[in-house]
Coordinates of C-alpha atoms in Angstrom, one line a residue:
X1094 CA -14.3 25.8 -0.5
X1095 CA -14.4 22.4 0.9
X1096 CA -14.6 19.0 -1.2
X1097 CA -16.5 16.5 0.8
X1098 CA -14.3 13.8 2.7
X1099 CA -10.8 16.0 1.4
X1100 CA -11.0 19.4 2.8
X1101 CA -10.3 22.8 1.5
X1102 CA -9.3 23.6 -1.9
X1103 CA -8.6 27.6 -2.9
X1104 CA -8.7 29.6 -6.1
X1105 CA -6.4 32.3 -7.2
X1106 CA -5.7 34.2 -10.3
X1107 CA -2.0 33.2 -11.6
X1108 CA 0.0 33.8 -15.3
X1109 CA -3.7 34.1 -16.9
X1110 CA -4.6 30.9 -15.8
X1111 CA -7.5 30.0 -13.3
X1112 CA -5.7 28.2 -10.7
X1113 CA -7.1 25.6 -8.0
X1114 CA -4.7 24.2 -4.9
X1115 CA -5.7 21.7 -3.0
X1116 CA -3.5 22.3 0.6
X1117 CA -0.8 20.3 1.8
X1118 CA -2.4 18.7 4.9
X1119 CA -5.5 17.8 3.3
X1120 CA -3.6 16.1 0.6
X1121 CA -1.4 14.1 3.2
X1122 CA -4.3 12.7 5.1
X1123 CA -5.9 11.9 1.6
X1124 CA -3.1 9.8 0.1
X1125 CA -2.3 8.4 3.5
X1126 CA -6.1 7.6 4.4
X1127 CA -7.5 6.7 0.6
X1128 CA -4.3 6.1 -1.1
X1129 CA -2.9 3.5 1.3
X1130 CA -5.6 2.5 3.4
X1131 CA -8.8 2.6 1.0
X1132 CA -7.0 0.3 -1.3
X1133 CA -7.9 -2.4 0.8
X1134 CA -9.2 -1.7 3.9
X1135 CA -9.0 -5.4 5.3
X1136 CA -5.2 -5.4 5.1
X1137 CA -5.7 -1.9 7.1
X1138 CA -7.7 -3.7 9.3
X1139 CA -5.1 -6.3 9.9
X1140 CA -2.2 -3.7 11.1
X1141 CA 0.0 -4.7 8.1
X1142 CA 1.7 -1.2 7.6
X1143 CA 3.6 1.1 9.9
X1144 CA 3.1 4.7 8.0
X1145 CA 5.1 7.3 9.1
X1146 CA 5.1 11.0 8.0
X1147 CA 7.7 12.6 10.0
X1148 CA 10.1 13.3 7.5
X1149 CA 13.0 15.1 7.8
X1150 CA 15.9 15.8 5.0
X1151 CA 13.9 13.6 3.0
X1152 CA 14.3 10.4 5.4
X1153 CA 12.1 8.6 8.0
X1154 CA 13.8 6.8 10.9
X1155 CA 11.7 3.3 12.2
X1156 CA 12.8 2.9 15.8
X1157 CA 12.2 -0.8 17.0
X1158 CA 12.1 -1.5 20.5
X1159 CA 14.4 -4.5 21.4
X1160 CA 15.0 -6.5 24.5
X1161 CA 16.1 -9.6 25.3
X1162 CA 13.7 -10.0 28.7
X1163 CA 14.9 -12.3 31.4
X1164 CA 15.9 -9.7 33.4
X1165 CA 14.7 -11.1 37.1
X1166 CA 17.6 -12.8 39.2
X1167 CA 17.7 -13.8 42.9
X1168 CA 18.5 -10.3 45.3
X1169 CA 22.1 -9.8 45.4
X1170 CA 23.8 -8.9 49.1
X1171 CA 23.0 -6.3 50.4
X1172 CA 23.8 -2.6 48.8
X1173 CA 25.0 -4.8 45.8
X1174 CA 24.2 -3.5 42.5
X1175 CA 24.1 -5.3 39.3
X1176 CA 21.9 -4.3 37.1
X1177 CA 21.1 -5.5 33.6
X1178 CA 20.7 -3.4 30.3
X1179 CA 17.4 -1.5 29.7
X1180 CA 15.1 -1.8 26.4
X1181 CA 17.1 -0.6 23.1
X1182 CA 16.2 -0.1 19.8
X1183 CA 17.3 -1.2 16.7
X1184 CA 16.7 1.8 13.9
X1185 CA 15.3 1.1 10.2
X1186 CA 16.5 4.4 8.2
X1187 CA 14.6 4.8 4.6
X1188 CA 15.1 7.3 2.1
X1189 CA 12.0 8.5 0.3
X1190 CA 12.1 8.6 -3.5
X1191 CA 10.4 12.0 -5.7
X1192 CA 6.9 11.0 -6.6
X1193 CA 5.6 13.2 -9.7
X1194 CA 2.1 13.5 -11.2
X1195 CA 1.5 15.6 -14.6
X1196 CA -1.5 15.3 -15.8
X1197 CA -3.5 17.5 -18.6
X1198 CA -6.9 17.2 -19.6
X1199 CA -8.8 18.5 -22.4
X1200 CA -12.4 20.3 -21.6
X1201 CA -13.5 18.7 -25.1
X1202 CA -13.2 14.7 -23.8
X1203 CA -16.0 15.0 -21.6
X1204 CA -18.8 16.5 -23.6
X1205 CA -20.5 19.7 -22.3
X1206 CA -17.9 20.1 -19.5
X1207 CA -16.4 23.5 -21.4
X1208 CA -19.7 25.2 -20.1
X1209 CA -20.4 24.4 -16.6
X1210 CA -18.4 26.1 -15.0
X1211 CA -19.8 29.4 -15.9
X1212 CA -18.6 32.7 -17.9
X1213 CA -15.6 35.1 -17.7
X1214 CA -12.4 34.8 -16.6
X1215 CA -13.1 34.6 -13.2
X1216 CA -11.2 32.2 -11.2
X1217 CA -14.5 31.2 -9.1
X1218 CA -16.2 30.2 -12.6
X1219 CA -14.4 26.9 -12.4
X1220 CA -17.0 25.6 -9.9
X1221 CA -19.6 28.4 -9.5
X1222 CA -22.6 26.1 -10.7
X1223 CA -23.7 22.7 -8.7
X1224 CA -22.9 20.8 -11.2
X1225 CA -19.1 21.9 -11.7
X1226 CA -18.5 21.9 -8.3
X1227 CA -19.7 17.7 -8.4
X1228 CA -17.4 17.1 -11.6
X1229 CA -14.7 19.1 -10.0
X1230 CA -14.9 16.9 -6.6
X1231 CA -14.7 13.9 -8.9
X1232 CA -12.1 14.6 -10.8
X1233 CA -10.4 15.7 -7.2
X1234 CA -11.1 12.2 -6.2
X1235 CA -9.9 10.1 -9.2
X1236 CA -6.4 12.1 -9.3
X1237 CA -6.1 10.7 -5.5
X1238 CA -7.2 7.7 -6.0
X1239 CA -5.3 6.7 -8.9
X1240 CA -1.9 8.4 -7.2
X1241 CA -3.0 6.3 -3.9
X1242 CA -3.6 2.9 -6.4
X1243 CA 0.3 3.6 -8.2
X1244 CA 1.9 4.3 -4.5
X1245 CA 0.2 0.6 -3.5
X1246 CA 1.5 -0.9 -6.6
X1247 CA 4.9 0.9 -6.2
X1248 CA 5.0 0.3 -2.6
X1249 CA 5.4 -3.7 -3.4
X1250 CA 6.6 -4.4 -7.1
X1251 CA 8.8 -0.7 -7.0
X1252 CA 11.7 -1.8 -8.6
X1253 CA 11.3 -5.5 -8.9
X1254 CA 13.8 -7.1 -11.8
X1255 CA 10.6 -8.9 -13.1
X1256 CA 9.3 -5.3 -14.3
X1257 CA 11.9 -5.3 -16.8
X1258 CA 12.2 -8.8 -17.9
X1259 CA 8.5 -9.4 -18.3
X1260 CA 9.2 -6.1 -20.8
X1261 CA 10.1 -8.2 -23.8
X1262 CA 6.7 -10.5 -23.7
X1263 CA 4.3 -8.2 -23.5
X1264 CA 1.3 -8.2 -25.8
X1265 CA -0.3 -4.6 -25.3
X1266 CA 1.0 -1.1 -26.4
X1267 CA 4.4 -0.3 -25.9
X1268 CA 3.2 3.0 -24.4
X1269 CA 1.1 1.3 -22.0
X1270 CA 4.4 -1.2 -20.6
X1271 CA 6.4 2.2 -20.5
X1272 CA 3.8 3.9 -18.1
X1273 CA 3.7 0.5 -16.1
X1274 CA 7.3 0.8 -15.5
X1275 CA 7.3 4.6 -15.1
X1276 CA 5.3 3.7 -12.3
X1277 CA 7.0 0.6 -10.9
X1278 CA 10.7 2.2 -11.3
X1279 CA 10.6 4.7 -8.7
X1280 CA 11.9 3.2 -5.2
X1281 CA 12.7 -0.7 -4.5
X1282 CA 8.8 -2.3 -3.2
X1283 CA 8.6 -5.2 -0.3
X1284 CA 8.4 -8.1 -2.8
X1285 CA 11.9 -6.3 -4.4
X1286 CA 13.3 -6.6 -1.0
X1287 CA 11.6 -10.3 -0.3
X1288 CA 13.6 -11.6 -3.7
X1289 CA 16.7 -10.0 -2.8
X1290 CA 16.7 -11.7 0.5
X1291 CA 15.9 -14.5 -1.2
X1292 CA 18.6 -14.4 -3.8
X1293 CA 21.3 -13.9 -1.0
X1294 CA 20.4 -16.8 0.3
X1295 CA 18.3 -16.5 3.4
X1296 CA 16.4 -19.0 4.5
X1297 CA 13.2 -17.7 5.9
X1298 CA 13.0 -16.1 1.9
X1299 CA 13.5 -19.0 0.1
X1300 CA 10.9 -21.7 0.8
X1301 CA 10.2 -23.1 -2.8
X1302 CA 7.2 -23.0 -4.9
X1303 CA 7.8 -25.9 -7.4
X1304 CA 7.0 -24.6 -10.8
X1305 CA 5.1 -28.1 -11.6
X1306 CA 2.7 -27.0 -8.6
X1307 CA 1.3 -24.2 -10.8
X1308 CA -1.1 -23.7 -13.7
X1309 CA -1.0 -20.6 -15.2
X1310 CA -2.3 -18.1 -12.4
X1311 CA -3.8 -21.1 -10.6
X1312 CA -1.9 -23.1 -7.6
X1313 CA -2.5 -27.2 -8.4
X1314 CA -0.6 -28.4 -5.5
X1315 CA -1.2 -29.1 -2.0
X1316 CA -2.0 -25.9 -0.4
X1317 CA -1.9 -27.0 3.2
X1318 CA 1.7 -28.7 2.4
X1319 CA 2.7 -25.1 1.3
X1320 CA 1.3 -23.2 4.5
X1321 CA 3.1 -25.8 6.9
X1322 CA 6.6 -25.0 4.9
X1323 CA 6.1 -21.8 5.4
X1324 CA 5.6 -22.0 9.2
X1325 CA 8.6 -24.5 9.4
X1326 CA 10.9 -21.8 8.0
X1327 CA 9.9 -19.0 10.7
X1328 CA 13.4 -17.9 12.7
X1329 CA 13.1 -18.5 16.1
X1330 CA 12.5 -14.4 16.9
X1331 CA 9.2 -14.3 14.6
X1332 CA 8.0 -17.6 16.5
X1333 CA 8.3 -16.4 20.0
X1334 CA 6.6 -12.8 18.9
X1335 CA 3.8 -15.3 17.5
X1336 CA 3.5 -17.0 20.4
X1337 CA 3.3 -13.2 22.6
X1338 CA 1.0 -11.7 20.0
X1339 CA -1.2 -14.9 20.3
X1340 CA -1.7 -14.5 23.8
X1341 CA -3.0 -11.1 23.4
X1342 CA -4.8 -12.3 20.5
X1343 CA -3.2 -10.9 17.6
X1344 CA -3.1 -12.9 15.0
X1345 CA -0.2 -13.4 12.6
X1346 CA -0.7 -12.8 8.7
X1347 CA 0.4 -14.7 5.7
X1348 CA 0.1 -12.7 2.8
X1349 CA -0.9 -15.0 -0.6
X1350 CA -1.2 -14.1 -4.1
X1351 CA -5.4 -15.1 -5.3
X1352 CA -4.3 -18.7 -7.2
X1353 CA -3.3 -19.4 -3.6
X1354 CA -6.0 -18.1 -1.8
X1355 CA -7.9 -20.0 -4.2
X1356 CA -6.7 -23.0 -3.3
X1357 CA -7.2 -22.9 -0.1
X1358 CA -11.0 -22.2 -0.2
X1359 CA -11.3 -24.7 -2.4
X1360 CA -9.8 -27.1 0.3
X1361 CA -11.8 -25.6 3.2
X1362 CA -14.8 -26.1 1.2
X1363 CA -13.5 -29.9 0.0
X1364 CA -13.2 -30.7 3.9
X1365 CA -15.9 -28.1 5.9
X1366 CA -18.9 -27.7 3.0
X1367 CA -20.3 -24.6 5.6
X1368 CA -17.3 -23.2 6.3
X1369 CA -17.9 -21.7 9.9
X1370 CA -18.4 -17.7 10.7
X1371 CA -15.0 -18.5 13.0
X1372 CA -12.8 -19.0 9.6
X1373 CA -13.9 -15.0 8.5
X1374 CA -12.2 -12.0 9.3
X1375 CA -14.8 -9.6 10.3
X1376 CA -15.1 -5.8 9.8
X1377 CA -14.5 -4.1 13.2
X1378 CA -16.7 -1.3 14.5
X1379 CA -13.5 1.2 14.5
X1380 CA -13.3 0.5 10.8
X1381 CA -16.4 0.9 10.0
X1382 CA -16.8 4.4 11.3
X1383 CA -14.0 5.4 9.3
X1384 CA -14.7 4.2 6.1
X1385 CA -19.0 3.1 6.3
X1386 CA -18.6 -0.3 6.0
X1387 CA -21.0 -2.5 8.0
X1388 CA -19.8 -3.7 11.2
X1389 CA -19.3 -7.6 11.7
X1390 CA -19.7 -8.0 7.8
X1391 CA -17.1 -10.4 6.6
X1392 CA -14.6 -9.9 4.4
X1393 CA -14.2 -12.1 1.4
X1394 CA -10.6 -12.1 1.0
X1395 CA -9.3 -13.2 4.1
X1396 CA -9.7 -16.5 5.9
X1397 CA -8.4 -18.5 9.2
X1398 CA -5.7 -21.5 8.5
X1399 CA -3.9 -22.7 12.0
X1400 CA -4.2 -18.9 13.7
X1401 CA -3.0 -17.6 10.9
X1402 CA -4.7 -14.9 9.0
X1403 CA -4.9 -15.7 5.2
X1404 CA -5.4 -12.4 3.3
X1405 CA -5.3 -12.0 -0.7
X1406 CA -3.4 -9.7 -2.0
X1407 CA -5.6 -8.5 -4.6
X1408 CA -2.9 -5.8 -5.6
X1409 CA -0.1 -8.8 -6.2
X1410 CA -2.5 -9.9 -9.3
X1411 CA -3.7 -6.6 -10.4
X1412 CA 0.0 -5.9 -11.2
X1413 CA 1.2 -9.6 -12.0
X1414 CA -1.8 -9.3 -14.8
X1415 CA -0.6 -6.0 -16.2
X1416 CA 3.2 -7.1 -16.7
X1417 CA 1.0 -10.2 -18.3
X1418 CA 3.6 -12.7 -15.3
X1419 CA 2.9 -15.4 -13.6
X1420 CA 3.2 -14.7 -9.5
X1421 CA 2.8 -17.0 -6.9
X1422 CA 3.7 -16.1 -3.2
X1423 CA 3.1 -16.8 0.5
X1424 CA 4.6 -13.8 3.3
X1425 CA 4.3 -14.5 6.0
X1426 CA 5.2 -11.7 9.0
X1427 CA 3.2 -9.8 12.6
X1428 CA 1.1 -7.1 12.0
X1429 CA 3.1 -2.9 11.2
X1430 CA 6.5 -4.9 9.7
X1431 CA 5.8 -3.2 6.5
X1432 CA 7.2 0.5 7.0
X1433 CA 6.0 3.3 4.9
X1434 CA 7.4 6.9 5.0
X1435 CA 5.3 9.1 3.1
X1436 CA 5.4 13.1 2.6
X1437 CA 3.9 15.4 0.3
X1438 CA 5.8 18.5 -1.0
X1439 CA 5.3 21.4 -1.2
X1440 CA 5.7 23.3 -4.4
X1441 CA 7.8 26.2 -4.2
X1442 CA 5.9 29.6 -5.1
X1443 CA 2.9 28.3 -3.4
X1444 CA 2.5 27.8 0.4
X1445 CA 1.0 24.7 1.4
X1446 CA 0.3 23.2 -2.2
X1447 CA -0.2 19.6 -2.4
X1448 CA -2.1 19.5 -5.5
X1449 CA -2.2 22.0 -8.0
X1450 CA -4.9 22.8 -11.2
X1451 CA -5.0 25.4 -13.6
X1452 CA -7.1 25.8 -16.5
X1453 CA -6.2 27.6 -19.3
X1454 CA -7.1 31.0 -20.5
X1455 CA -5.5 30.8 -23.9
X1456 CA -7.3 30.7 -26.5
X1457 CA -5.3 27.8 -28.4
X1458 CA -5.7 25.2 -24.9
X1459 CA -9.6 25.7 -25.2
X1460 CA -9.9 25.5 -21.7
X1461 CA -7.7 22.9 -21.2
X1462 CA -7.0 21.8 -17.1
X1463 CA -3.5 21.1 -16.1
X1464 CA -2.4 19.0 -13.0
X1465 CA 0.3 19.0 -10.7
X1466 CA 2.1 17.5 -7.7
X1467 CA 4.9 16.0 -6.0
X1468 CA 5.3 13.4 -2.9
X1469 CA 7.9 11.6 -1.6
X1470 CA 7.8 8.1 -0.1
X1471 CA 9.8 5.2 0.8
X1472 CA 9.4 1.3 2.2
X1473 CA 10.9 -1.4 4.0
X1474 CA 10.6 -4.2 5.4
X1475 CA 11.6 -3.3 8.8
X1476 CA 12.4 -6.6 10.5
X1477 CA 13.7 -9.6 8.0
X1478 CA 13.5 -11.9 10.7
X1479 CA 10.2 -11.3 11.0
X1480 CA 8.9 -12.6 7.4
X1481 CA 9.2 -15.6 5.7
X1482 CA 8.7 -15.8 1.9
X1483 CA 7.8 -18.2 -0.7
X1484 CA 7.7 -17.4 -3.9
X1485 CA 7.7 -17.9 -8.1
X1486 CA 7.3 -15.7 -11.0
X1487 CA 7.8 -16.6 -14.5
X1488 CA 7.6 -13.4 -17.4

């Protein structure tokens, strides 16, 4: 049977339990499409990942074309031959981490689902009727959703120190903090790798956010001042693929966490009370026949400064809120730096599973449903000299 914008799911009897498999390349397009891309579909839009799923032995290889041009010179003498090296590539190697959902859910929580589905122990009866087929699709949905939300999440705060520090101030339920860092603990994130850079010392990371500049989650000082010491610490590489990218008119991004963002609409509406149509990122026609959106509709959370493409990252504060941190950042890089390498296991005794259900038959589970799978992925930051980084957190 086929579940509406996934694809085909099948149903099987297996160890008396009614058993639903959602298949491997469905899932993979899912997670990939929804996971990574529906989570915000502007920074999509902007070409900010590079996702790879060619994975072999449990690693994806980047390769980066390199060259250092000039390669014209006045014609030797005659037969001569002197020729100058071709393109090469520089290659990013990532190892993917295990990904693991385990979910169970009991028929009972949502009241009247225990009957919908129909009678008997056949497998089918888990979405004979209309309505079991719709909460089945749903609950499809939400498990993908919520695995493509944590793989966002993970992708940028995956082993950031700050996860653990912030551990000791928390204010909600213990059990809560230890999910968050179940989550965030998997595989090192590209604001781990930004603050690593930074701590070694590498100046295109470590372009200061004074502490006295902030307020909580809000940025007090002078945004503009911020942007232009951002700009001033691009390496000389990241400004001449600026300049080329430009001319073709592909826009660099900077990356800012909302107190930022903030701040600088405040200012554009201090200086420019109608802020013009040319300061909005608008929703292209390609992107809107993927996803529905309406085309030339503009987004509200990303805005012109300088050619430079000002983007919140709404997923900074979503996470920054639930470690209960302060976060303030500017990254600035060229659209695809950010590498993902993504796969989706199989699960050995089933061909093709990417997601698994079964639902109980004995009597003391009371129907209860039981989810499985397993994914791998990884990230990098595939040029450093193509980023530069300000930053400040406080736990």
């Amino acid at each position: 049977m086929e579940l509406q914008g996934i694809g085909n799911y099948f149903a099987q009897r297996r160890f008396n339990t009614n058993s639903v498999i959602i298949d491997v390349p469905a899932a993979l397009h899912f997670v990939q499409r929804v996971g990574i891309e529906h989570e915000d579909l502007v920074t999509n839009a902007l070409g900010l990942y590079t996702i790879e799923t060619n994975v072999k032995n449990g690693k994806v290889k980047f390769l980066l074309p390199t060259g250092e041009g000039y390669i014209t010179k006045a014609r030797p003498a005659s037969c001569a031959w002197d020729p100058y090296a071709g393109i090469t590539y520089d290659r990013e190697e990532v190892t993917l981490c295990p990904h693991n959902i385990q979910v169970e859910h009991c028929t009972e929580e949502v009241p009247g689902l225990e009957g919908i589905f129909g009678q008997g122990n056949d497998v089918e009866d888990l979405v004979s009727t209309e309505t079991g087929q719709r909460m089945f699709a749903d609950l499809v949905e939400w498990i993908y959703s919520s695995m493509g939300s944590d793989a966002v999440k993970s992708s940028h705060f995956g082993k950031h120190p700050v996860v653990a520090s912030a551990e000791a101030s928390f204010t909600g339920s213990p059990e809560l903090y230890s999910r968050i860092k179940n989550t965030l603990s998997i595989c090192g994130g590209f604001l781990t790798m930004a603050d690593q850079y930074k701590a070694q010392g590498e100046a295109n990371f470590a372009v200061p956010i004074a502490p006295e500049n902030t307020n909580g989650d809000k940025y007090t000082g002078n945004v503009i001042d911020l942007f232009n010491s951002v700009v001033a610490a691009q390496p000389k590489k990241l400004k001449a693929l600026i300049s080329k990218k430009r001319a073709k008119g592909v826009n660099p991004i900077m990356l800012v966490s909302g107190g930022i963002f903030d701040a600088y609409k405040t200012h554009l509406i201090d200086t420019h009370p109608a802020i013009s149509d040319a300061w909005h990122f608008k929703l292209t026609a390609e992107l809107c026949s993927r996803y529905g959106c309406v085309e030339g509709s503009f987004a509200d959370d990303v805005l012109l400064w300088d050619g430079f493409w000002i983007k919140r990252m709404g997923i900074w504060d979503e996470v920054a809120a639930d470690l209960e941190i302060i976060h303030h950042r500017v990254l600035l890089t060229v659209p695809g730096n950010f590498g993902i390498g993504l796969d989706v296991d199989s699960v050995p005794g089933n061909k093709g599973v990417g997601l698994k259900f079964d639902t109980s038959d004995q009597v003391k589970d009371a129907g209860k449903i039981y989810l499985a799978t397993n994914y791998r992925m990884g990230t990098s930051i595939l040029m450093k000299d193509l980023c530069v980084n300000a930053s400040y957190l406080a736990a």
